[in-house]
mmCIF file with all atom_site columns, C-alpha atoms in Angstrom:
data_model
loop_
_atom_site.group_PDB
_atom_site.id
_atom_site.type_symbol
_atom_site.label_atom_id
_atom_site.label_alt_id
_atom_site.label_comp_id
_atom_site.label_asym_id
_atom_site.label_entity_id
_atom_site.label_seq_id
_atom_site.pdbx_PDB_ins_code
_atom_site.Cartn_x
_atom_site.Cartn_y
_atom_site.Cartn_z
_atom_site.occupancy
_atom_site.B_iso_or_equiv
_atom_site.pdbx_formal_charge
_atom_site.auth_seq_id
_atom_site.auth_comp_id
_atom_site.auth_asym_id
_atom_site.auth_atom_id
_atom_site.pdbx_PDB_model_num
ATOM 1   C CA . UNK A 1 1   ? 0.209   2.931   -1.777  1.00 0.00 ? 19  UNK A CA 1
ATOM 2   C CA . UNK A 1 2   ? 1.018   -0.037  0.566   1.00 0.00 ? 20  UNK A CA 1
ATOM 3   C CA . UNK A 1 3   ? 4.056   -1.085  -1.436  1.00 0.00 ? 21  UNK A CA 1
ATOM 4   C CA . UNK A 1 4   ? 5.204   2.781   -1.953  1.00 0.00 ? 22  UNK A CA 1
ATOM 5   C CA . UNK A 1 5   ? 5.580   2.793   2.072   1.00 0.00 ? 23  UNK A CA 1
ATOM 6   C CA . UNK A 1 6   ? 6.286   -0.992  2.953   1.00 0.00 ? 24  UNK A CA 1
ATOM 7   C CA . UNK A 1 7   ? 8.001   -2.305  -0.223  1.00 0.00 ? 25  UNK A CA 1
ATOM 8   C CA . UNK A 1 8   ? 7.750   -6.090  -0.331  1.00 0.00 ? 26  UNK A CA 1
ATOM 9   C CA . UNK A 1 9   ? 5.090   -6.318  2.275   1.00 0.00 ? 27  UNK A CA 1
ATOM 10  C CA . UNK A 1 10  ? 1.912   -8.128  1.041   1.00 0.00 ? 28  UNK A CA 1
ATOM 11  C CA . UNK A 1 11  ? -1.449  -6.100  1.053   1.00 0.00 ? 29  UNK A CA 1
ATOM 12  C CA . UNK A 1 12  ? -4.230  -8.345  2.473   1.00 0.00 ? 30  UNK A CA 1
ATOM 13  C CA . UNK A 1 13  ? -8.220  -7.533  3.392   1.00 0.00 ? 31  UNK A CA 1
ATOM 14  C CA . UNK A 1 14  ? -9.339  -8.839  6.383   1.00 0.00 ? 32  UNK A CA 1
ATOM 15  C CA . UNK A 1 15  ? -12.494 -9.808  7.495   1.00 0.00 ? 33  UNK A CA 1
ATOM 16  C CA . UNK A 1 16  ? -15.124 -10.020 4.462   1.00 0.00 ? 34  UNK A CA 1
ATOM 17  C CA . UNK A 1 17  ? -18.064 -11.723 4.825   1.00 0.00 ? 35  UNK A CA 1
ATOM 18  C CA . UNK A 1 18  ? -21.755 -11.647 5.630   1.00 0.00 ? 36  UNK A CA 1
ATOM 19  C CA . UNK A 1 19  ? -24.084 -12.567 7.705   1.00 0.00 ? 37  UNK A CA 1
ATOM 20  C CA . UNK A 1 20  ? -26.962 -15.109 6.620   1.00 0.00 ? 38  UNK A CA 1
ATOM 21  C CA . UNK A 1 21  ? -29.416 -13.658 9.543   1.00 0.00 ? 39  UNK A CA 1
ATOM 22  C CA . UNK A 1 22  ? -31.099 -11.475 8.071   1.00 0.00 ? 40  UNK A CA 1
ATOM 23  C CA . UNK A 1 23  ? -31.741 -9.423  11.063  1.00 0.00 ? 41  UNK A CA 1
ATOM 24  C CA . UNK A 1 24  ? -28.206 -8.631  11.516  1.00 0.00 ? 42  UNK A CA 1
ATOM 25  C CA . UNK A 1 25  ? -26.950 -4.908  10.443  1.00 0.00 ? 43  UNK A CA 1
ATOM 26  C CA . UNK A 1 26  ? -23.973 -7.481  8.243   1.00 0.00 ? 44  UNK A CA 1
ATOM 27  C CA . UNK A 1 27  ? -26.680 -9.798  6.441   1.00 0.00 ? 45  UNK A CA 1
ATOM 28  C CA . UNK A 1 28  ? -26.311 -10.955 3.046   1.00 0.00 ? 46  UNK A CA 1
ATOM 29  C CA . UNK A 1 29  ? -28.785 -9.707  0.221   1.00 0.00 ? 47  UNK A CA 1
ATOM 30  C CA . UNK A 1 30  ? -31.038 -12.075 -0.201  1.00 0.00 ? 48  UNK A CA 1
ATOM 31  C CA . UNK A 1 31  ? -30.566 -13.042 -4.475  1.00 0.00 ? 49  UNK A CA 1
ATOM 32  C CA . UNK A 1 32  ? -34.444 -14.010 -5.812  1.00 0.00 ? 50  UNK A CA 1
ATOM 33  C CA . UNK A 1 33  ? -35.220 -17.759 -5.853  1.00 0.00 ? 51  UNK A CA 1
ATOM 34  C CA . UNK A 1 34  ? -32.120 -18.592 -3.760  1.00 0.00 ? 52  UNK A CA 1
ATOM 35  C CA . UNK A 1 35  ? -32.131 -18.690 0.303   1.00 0.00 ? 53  UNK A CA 1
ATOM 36  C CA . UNK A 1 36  ? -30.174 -16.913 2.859   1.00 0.00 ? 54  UNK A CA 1
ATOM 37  C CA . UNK A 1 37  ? -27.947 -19.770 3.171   1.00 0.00 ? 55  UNK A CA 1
ATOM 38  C CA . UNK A 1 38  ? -26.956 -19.964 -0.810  1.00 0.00 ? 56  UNK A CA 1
ATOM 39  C CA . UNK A 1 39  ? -27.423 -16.191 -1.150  1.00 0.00 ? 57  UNK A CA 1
ATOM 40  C CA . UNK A 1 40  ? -24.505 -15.769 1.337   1.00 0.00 ? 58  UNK A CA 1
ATOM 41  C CA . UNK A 1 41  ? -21.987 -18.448 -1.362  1.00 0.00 ? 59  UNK A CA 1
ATOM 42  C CA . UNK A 1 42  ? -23.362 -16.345 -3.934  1.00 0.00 ? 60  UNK A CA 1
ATOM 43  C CA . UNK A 1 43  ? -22.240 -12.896 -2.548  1.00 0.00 ? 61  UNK A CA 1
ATOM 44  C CA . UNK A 1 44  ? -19.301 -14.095 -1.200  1.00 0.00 ? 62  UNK A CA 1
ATOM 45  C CA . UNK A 1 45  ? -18.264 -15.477 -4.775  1.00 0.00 ? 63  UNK A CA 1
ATOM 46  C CA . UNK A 1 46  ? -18.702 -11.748 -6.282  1.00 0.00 ? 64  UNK A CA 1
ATOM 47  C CA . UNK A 1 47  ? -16.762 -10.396 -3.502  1.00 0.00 ? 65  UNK A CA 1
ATOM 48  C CA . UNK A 1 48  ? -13.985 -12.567 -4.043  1.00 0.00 ? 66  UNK A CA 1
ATOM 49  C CA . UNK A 1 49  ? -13.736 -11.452 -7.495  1.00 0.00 ? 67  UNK A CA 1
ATOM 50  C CA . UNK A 1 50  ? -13.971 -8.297  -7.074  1.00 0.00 ? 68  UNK A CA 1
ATOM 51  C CA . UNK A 1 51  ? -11.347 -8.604  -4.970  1.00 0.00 ? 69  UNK A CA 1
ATOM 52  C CA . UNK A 1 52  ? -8.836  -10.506 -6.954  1.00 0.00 ? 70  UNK A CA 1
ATOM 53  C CA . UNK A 1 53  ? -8.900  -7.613  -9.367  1.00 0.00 ? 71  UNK A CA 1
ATOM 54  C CA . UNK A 1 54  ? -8.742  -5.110  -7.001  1.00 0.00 ? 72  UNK A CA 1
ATOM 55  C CA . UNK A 1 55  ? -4.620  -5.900  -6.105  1.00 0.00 ? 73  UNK A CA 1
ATOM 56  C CA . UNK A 1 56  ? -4.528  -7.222  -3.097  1.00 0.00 ? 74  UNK A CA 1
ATOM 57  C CA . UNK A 1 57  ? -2.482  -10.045 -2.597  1.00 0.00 ? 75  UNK A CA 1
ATOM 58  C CA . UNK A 1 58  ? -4.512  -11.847 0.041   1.00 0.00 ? 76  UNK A CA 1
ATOM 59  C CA . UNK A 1 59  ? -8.394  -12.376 1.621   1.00 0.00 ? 77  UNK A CA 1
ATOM 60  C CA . UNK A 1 60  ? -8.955  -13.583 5.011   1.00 0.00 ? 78  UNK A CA 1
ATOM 61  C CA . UNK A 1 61  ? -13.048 -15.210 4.585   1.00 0.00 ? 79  UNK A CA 1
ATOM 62  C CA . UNK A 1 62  ? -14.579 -13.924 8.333   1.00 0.00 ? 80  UNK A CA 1
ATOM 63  C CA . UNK A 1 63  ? -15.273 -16.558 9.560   1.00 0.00 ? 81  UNK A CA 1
ATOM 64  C CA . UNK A 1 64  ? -15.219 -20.230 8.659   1.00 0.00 ? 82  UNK A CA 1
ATOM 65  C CA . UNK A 1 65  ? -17.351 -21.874 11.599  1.00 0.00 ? 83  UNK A CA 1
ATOM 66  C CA . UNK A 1 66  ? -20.825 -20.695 12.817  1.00 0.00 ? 84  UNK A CA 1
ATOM 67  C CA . UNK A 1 67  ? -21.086 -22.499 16.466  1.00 0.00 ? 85  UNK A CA 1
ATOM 68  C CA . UNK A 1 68  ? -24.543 -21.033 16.665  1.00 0.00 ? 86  UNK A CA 1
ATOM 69  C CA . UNK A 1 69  ? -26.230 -21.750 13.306  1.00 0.00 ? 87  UNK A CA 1
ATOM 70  C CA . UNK A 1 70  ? -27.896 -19.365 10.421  1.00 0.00 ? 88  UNK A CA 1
ATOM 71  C CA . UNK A 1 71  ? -31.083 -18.403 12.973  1.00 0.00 ? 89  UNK A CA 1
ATOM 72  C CA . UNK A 1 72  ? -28.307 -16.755 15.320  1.00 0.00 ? 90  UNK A CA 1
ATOM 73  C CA . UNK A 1 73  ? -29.297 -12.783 15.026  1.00 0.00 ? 91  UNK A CA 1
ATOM 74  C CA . UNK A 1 74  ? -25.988 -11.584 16.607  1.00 0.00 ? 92  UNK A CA 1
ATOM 75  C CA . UNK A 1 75  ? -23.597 -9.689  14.155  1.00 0.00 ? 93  UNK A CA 1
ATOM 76  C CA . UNK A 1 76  ? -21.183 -11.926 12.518  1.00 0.00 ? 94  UNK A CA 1
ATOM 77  C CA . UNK A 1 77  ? -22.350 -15.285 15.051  1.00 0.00 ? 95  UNK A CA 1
ATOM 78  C CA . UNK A 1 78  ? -23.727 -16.497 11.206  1.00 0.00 ? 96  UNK A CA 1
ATOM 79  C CA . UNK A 1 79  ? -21.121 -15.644 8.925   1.00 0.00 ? 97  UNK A CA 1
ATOM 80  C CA . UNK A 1 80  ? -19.219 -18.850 8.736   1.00 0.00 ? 98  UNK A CA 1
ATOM 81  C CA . UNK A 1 81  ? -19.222 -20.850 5.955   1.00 0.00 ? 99  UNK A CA 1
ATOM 82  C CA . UNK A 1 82  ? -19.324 -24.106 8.020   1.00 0.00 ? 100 UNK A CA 1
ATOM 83  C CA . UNK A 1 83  ? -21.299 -25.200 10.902  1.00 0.00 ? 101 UNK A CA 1
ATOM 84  C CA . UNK A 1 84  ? -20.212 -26.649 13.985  1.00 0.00 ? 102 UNK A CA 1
ATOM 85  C CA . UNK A 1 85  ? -22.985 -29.570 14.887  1.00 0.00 ? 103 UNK A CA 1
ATOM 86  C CA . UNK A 1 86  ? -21.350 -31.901 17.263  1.00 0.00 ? 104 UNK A CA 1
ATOM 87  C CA . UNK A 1 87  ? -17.753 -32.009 18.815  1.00 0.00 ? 105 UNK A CA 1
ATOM 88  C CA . UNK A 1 88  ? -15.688 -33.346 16.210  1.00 0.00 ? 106 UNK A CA 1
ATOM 89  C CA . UNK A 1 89  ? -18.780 -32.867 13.670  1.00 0.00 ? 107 UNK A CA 1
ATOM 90  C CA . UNK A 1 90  ? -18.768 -29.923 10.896  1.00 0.00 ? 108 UNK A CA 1
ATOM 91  C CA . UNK A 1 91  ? -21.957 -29.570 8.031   1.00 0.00 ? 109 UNK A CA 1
ATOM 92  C CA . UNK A 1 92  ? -20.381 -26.969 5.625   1.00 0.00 ? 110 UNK A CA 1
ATOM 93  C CA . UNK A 1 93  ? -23.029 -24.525 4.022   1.00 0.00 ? 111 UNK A CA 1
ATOM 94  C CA . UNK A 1 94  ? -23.793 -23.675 0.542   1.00 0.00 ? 112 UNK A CA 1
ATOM 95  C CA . UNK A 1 95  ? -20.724 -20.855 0.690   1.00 0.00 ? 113 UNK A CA 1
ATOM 96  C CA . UNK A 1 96  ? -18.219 -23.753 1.660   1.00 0.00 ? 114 UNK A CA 1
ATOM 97  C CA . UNK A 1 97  ? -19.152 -25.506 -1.703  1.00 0.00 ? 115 UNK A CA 1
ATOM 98  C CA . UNK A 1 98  ? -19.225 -22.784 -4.147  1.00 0.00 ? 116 UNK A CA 1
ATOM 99  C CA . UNK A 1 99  ? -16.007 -21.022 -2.832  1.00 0.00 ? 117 UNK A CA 1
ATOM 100 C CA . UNK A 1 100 ? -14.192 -24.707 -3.321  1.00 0.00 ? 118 UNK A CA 1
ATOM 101 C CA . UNK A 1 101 ? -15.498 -24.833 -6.809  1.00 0.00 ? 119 UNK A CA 1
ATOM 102 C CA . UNK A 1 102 ? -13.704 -21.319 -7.508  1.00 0.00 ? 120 UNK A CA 1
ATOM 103 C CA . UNK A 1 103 ? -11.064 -22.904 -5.945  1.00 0.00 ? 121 UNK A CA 1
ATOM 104 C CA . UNK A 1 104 ? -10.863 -26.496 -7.577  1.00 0.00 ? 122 UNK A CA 1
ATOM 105 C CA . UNK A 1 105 ? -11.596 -25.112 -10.615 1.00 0.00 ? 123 UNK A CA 1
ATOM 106 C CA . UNK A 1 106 ? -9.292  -21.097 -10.617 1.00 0.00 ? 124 UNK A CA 1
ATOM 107 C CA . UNK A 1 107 ? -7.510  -21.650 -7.780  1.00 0.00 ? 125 UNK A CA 1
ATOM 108 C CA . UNK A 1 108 ? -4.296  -21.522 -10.132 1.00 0.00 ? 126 UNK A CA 1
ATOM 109 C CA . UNK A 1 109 ? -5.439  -18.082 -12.214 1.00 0.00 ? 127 UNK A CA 1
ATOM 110 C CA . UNK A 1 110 ? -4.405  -15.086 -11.738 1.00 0.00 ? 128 UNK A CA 1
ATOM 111 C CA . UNK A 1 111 ? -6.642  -12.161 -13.038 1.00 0.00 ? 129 UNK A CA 1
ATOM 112 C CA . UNK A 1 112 ? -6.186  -10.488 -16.284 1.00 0.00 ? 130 UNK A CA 1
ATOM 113 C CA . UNK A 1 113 ? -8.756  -8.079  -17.524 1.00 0.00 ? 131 UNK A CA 1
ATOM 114 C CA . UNK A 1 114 ? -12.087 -6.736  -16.555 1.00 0.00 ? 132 UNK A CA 1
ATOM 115 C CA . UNK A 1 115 ? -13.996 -7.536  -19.838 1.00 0.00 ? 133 UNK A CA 1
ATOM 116 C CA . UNK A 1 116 ? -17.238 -5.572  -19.090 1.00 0.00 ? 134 UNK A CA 1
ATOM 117 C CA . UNK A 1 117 ? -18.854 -3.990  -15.767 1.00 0.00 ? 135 UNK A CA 1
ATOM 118 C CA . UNK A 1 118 ? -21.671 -2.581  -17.731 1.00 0.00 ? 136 UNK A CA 1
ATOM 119 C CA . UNK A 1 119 ? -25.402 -3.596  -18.785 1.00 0.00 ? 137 UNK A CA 1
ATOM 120 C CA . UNK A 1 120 ? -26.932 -6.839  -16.964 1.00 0.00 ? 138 UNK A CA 1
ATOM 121 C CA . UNK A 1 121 ? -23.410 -8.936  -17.412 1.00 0.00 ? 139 UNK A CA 1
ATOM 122 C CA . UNK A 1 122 ? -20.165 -8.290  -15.868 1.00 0.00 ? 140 UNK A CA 1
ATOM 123 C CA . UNK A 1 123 ? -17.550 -10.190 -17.415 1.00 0.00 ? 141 UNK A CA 1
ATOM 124 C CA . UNK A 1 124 ? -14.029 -10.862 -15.968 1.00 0.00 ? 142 UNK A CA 1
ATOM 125 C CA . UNK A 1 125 ? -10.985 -12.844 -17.662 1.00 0.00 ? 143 UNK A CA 1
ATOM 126 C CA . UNK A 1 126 ? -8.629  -14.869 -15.738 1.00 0.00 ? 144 UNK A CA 1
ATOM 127 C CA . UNK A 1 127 ? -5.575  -16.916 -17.107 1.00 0.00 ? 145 UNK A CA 1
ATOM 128 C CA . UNK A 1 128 ? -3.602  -20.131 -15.761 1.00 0.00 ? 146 UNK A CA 1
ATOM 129 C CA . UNK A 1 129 ? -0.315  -19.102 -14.138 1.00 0.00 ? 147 UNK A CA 1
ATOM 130 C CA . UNK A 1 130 ? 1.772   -21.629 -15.559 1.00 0.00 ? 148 UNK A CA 1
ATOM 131 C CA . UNK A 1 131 ? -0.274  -22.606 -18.475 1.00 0.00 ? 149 UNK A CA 1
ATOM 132 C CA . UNK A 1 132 ? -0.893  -19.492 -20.338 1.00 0.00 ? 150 UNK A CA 1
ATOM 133 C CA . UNK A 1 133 ? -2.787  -21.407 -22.814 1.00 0.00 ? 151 UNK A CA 1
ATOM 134 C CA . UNK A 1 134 ? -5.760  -21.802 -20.139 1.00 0.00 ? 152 UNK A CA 1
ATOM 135 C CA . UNK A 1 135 ? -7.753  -19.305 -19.929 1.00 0.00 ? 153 UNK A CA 1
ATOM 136 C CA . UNK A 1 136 ? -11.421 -18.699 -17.318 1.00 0.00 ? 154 UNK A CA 1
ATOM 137 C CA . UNK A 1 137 ? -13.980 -16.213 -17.272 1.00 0.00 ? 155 UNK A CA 1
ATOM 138 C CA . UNK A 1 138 ? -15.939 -15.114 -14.640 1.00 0.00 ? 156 UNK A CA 1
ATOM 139 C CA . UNK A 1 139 ? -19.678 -14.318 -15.769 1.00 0.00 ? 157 UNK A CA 1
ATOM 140 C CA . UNK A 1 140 ? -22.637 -12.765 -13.673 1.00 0.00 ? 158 UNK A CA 1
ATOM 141 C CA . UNK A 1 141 ? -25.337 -10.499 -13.672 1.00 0.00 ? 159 UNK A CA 1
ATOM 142 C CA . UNK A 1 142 ? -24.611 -8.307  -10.759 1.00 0.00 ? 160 UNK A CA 1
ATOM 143 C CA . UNK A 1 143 ? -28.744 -7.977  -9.467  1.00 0.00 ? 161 UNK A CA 1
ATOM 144 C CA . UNK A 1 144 ? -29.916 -10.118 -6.848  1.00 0.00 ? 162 UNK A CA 1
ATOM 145 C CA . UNK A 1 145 ? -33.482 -9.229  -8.098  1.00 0.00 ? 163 UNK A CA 1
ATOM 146 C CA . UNK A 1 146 ? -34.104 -12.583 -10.188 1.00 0.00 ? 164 UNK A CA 1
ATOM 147 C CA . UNK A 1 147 ? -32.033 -11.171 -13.364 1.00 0.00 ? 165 UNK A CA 1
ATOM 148 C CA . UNK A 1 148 ? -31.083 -13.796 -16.348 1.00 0.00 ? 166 UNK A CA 1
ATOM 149 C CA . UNK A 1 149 ? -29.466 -13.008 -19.591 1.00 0.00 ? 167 UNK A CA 1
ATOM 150 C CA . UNK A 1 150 ? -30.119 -16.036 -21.973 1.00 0.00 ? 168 UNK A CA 1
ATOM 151 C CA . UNK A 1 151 ? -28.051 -17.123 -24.524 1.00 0.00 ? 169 UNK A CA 1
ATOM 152 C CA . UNK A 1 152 ? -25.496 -14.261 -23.912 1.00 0.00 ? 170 UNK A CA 1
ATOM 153 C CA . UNK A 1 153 ? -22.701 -14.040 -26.332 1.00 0.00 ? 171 UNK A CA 1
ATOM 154 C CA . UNK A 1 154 ? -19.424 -14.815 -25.128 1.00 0.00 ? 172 UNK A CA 1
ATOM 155 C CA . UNK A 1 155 ? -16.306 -13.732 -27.614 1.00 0.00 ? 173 UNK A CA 1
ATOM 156 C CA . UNK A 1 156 ? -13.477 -16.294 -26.124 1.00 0.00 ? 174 UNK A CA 1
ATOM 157 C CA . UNK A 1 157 ? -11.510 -15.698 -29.233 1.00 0.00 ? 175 UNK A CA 1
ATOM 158 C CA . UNK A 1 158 ? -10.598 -17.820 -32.235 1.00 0.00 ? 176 UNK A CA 1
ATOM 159 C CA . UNK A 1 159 ? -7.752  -18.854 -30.494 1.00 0.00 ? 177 UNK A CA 1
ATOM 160 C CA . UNK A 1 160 ? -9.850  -21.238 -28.533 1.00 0.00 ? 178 UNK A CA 1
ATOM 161 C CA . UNK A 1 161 ? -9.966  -24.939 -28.831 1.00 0.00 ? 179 UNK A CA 1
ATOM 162 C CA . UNK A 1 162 ? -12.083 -26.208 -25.984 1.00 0.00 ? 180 UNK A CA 1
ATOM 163 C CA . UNK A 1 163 ? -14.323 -24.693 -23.622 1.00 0.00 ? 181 UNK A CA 1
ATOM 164 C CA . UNK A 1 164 ? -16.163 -26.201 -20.420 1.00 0.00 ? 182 UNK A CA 1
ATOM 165 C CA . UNK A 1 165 ? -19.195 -24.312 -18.531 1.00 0.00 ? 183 UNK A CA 1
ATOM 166 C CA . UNK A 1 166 ? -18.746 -25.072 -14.610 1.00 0.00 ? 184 UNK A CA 1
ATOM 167 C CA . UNK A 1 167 ? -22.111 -24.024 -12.408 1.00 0.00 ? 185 UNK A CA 1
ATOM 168 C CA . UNK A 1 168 ? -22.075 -23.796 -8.827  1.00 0.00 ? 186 UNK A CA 1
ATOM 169 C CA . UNK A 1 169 ? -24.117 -27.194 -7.915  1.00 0.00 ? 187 UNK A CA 1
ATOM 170 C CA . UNK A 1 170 ? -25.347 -28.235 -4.254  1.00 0.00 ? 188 UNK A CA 1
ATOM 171 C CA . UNK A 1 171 ? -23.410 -30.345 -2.096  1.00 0.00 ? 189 UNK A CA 1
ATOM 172 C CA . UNK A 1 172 ? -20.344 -30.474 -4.881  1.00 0.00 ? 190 UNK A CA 1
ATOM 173 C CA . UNK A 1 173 ? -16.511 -28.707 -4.518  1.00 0.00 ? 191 UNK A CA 1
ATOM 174 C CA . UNK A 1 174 ? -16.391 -29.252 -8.343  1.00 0.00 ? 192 UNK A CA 1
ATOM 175 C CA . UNK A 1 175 ? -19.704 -27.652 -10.110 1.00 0.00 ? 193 UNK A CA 1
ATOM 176 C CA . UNK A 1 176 ? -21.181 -29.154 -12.487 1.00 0.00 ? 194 UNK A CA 1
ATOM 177 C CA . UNK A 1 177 ? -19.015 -29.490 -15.889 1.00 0.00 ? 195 UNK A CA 1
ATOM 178 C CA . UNK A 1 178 ? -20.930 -28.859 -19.223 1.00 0.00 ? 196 UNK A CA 1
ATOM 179 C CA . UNK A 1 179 ? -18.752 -28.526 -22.569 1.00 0.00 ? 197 UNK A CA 1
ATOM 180 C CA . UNK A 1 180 ? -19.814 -25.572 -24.533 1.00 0.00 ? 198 UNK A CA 1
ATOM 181 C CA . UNK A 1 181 ? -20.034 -25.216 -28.757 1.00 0.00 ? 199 UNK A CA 1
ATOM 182 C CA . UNK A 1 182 ? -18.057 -22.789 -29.751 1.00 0.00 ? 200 UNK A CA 1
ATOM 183 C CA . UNK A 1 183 ? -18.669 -20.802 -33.033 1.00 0.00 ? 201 UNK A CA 1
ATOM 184 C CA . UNK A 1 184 ? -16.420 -18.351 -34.585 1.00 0.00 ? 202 UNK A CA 1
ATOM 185 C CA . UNK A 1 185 ? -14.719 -17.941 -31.435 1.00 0.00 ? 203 UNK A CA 1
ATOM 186 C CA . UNK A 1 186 ? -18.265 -17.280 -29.563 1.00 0.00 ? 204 UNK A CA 1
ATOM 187 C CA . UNK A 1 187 ? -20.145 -19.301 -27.006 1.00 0.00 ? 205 UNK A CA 1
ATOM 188 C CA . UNK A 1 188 ? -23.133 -19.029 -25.621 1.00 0.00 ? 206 UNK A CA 1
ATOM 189 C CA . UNK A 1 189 ? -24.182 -19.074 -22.357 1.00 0.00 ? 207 UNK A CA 1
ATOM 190 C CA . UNK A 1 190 ? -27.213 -18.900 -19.977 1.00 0.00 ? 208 UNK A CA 1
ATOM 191 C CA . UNK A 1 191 ? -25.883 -16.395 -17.551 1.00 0.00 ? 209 UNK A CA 1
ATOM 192 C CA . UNK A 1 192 ? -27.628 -15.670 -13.967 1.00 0.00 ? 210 UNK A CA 1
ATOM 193 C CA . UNK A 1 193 ? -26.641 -13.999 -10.820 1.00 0.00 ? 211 UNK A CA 1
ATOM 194 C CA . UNK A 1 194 ? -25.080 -17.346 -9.558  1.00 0.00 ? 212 UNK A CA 1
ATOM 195 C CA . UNK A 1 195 ? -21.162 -17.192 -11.396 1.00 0.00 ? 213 UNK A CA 1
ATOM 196 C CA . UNK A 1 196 ? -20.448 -19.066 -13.789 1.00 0.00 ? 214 UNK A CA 1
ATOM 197 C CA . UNK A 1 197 ? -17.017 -20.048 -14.589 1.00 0.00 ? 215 UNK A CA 1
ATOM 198 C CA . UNK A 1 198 ? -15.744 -20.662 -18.588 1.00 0.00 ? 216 UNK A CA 1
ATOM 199 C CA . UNK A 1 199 ? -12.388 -22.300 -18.619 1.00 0.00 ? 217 UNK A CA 1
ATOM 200 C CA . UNK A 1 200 ? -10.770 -21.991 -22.057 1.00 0.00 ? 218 UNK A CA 1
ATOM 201 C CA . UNK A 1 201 ? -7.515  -23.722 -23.815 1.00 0.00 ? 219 UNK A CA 1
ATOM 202 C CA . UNK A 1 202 ? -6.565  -21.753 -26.168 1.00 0.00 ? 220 UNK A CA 1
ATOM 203 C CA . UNK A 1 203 ? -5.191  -23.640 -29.657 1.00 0.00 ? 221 UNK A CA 1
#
């Protein structure tokens, strides 16, 4: 629709985001075993996603720096993925970490295919824009109720050569990197409502 009207004009959401008080009207859901703070990376993760598949061409995150803190019960004061501690002095939350491992890690893959939004995991295939050998899905189960789907097949194709598991991990822009055994173009893998990237090269 935009680009029927404003041909070569780029489509962008504004203003996604949640906040991690849960006594604002905005608050995140609150995923089992995980707090407010991590629930909020989590939720923001699936958003982004979502999002990339969805066509628009940009996200603007709302907003990157809490001045208050997570106990502030004003709408959107604790929706920032950073805090502001000191002058001069930042402490990034949980969010700020997992969205730079989607980054560090996707940053360069555009989205391809929605593999499955059905059953207890969504699946969603990305590949590398200038390497179309490289490949990443995007794995979840889409509850925040404590769901987990163990040993969950994952047909990457026999195509594949090599394929790394990268979990969101606390305090780290990179996840933690696990290679993965792959079997008749299947892998298996331990999926929970925390993402999970699979990065592929393809043979």
């Amino acid at each position: 629709y935009t680009y029927r009207y404003a041909p070569g004009v780029e489509c962008i959401l504004g203003e996604y985001g949640y906040d991690k008080n849960q006594k604002s009207k905005v608050s995140t859901p609150l995923v089992k075993g995980y707090n407010a703070k991590q629930s909020q990376g989590i939720m923001l993760l699936r958003g982004i996603n979502a999002i990339s598949f969805s066509g628009f061409d940009r996200l603007i995150i709302y907003w990157i720096k809490d001045d208050y803190g997570e106990d502030e019960p004003t709408i959107f004061l604790s929706c920032g993925i950073i805090r502001h501690v000191a002058q001069d002095k930042y402490e990034p939350y949980p969010a700020w970490y997992y969205i730079s491992t989607l980054i560090n890690n996707m940053g360069d893959y555009i989205p391809e295919k929605i593999i499955s939004e059905q059953g207890k995991v969504w699946v969603y295939k990305y590949r590398h824009a200038k390497s179309p050998d490289s490949v990443a899905y995007f794995i979840y189960c889409p509850t925040y109720n404590g769901t987990r789907v163990d040993n969950y097949e994952l047909n990457i194709g026999k195509k594949a050569g090599l394929a790394t598991e990268i979990s969101l991990q606390e305090n780290s822009e990179a996840g933690n990197r696990t290679e993965m055994k792959i079997s008749n173009g299947i892998i298996k893998v331990n999926v929970t409502e925390a993402p999970r990237f699979i990065l592929v090269k393809e043979k």
